[in-house]
C-alpha atoms as a PDB file:
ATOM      1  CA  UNK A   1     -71.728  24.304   4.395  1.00  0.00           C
ATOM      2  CA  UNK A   2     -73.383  23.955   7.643  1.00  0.00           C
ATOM      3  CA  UNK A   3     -72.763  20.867   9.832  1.00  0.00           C
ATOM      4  CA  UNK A   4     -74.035  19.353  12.828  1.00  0.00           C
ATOM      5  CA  UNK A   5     -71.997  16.079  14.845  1.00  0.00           C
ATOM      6  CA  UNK A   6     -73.356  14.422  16.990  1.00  0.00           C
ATOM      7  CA  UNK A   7     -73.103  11.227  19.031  1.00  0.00           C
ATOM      8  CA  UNK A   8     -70.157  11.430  21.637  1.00  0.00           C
ATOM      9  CA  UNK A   9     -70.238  10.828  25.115  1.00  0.00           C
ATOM     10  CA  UNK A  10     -68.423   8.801  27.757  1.00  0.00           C
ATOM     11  CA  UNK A  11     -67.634   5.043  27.228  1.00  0.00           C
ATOM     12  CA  UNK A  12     -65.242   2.205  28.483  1.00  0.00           C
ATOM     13  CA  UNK A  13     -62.061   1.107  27.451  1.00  0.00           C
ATOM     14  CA  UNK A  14     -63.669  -1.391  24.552  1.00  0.00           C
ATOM     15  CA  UNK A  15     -66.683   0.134  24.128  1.00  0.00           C
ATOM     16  CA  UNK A  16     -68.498   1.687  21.147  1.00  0.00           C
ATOM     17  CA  UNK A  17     -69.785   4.871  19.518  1.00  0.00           C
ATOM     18  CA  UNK A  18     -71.391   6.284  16.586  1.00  0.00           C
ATOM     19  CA  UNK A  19     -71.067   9.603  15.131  1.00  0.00           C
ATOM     20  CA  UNK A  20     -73.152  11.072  13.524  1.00  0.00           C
ATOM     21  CA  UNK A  21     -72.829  14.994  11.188  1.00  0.00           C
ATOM     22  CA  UNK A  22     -75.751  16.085   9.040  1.00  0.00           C
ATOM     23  CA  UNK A  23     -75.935  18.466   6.579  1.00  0.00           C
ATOM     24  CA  UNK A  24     -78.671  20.268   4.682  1.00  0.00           C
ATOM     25  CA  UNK A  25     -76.660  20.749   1.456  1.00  0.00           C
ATOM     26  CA  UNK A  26     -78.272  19.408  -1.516  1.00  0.00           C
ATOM     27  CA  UNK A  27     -74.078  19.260  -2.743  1.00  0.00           C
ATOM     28  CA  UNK A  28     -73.787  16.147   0.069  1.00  0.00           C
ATOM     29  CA  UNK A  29     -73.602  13.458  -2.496  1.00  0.00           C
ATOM     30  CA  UNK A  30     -70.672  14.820  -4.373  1.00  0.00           C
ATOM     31  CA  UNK A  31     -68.382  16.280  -1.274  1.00  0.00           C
ATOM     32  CA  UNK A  32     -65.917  14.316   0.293  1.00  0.00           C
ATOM     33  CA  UNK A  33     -66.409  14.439   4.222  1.00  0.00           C
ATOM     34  CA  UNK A  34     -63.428  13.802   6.916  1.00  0.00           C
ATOM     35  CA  UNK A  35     -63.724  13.191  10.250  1.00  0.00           C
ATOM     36  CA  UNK A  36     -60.954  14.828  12.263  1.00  0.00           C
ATOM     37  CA  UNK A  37     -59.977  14.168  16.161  1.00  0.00           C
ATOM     38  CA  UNK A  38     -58.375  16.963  18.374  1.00  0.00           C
ATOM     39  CA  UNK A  39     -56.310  15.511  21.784  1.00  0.00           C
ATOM     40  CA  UNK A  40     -56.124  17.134  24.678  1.00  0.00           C
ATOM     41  CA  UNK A  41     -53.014  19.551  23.920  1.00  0.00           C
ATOM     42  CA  UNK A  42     -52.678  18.335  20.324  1.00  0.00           C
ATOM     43  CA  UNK A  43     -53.504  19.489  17.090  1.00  0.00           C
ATOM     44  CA  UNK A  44     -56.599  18.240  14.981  1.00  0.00           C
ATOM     45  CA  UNK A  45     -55.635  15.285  13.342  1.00  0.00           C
ATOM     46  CA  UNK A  46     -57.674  13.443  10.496  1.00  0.00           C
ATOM     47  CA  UNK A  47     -58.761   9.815  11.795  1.00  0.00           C
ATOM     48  CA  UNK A  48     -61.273   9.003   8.304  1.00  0.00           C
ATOM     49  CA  UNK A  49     -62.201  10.077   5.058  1.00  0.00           C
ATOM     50  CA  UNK A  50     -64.866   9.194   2.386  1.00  0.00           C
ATOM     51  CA  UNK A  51     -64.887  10.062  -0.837  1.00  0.00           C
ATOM     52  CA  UNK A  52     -67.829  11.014  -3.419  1.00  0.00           C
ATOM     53  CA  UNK A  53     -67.663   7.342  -4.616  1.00  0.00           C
ATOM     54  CA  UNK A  54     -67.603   5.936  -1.166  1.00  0.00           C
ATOM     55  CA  UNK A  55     -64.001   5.128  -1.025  1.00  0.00           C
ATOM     56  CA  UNK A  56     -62.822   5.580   2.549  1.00  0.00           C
ATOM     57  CA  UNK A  57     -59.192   6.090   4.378  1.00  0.00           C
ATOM     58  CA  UNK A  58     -58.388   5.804   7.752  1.00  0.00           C
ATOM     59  CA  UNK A  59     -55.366   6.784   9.665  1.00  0.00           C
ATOM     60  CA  UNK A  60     -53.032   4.181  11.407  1.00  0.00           C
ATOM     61  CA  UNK A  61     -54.041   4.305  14.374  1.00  0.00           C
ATOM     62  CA  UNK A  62     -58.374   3.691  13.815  1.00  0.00           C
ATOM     63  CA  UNK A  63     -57.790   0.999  11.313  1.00  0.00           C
ATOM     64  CA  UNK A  64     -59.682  -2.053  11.692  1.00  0.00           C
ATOM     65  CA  UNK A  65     -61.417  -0.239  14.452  1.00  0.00           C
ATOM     66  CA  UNK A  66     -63.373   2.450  12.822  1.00  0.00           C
ATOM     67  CA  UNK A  67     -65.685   2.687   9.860  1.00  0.00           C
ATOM     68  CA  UNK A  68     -66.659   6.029   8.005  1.00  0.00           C
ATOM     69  CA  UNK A  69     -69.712   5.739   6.070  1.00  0.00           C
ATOM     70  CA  UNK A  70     -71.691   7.828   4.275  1.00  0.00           C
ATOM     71  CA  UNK A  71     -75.950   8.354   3.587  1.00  0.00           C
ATOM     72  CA  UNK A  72     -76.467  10.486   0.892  1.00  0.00           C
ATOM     73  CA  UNK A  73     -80.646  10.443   1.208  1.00  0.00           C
ATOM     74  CA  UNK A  74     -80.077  11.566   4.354  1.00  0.00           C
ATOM     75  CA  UNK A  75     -76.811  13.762   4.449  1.00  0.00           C
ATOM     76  CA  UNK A  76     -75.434  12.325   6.913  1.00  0.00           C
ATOM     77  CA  UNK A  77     -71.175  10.622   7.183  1.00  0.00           C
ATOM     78  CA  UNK A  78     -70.780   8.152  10.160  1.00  0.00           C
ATOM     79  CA  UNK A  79     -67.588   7.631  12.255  1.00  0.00           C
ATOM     80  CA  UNK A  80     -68.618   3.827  13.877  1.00  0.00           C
ATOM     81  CA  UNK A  81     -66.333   3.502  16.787  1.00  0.00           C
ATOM     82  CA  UNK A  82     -65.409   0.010  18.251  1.00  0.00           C
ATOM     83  CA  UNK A  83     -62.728  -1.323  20.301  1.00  0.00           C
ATOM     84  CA  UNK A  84     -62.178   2.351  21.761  1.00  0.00           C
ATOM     85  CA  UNK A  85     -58.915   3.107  23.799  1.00  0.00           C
ATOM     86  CA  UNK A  86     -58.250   6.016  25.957  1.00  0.00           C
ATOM     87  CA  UNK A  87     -56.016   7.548  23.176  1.00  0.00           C
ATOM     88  CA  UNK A  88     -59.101   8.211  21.371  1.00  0.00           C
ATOM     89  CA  UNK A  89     -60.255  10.659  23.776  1.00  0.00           C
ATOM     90  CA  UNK A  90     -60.214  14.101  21.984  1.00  0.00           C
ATOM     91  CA  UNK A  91     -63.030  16.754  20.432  1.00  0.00           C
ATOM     92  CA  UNK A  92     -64.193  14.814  17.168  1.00  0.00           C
ATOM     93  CA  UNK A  93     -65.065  17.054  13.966  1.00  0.00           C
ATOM     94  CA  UNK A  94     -66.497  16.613  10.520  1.00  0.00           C
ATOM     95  CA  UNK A  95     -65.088  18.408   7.757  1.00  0.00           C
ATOM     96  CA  UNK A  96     -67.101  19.019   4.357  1.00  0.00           C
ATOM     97  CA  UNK A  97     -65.451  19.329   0.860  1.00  0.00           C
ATOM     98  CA  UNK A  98     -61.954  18.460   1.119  1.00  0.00           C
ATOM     99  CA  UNK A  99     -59.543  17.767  -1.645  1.00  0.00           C
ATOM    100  CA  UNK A 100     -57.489  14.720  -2.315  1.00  0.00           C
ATOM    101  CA  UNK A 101     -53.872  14.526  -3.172  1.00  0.00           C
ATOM    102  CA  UNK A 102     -51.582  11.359  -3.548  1.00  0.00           C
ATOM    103  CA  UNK A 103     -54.830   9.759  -1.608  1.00  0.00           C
ATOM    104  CA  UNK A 104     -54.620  11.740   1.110  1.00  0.00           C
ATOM    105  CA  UNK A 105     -57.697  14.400   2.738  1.00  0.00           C
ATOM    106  CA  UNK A 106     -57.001  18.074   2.659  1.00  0.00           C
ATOM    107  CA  UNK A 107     -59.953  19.494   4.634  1.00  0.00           C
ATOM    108  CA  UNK A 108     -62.149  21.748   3.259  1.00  0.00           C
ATOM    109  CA  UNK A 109     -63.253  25.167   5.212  1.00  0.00           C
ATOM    110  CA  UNK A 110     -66.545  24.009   6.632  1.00  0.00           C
ATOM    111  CA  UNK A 111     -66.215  22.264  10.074  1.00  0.00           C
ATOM    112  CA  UNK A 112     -69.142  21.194  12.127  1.00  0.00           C
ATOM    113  CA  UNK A 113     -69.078  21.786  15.867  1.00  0.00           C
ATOM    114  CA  UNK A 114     -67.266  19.028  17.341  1.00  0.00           C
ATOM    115  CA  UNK A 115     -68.447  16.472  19.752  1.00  0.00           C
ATOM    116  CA  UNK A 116     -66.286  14.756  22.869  1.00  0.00           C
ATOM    117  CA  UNK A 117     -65.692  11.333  22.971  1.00  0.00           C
ATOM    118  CA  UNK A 118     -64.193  10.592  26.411  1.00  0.00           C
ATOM    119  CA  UNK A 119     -62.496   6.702  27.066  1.00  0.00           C
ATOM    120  CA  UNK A 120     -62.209   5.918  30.389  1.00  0.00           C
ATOM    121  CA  UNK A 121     -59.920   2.760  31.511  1.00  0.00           C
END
């Protein structure tokens, strides 16, 4: 499945982004879609997931701050960002057709390109 992010950049401590990954598949509607965050010198770590149905999970650390959504007309998830923090500086991906188990996202093998979000304080 090919994917394309989009929508990082540099913001302030506080600020706000939106993410964006597209995909041409015409299997959108029934994938569920992650949205993963590598650190500097850390591994990729999942920060949201949406389900087929539009049930979403959100790691510890982004809840209450960000919102995954999905369009299915469009094929397109979104990773809203408010109330950023310098921690969430890191190489954001979207993952396609992951698996659940005991509610929690096992990505899939398609990964879009990545896009930096940078948090200055």
């Amino acid at each position: 499945v090919q994917l394309q992010a989009s929508g990082g950049g540099l913001v302030q401590a506080g600020g706000s982004l939106r993410l964006s990954c597209t995909t041409p598949s015409s299997d959108f509607s029934v994938m569920a879609m992650g949205w993963h965050r590598q650190a500097p010198g850390k591994m990729r770590a999942l920060v949201a997931s949406i389900n087929s149905r539009g049930v979403t999970d959100y790691a510890a650390s982004v809840q209450g701050r960000f919102t995954i959504s999905r369009d299915n007309d469009k094929g397109t998830v979104y990773l809203q960002m408010n109330g950023l923090k310098p921690e969430d500086t890191g190489v954001y991906y979207c993952n396609a057709g992951g698996t659940y188990l005991e509610r929690r996202y096992y990505p899939g093998s398609s990964w879009g390109q990545g896009t930096l979000v940078t948090v200055s304080s």
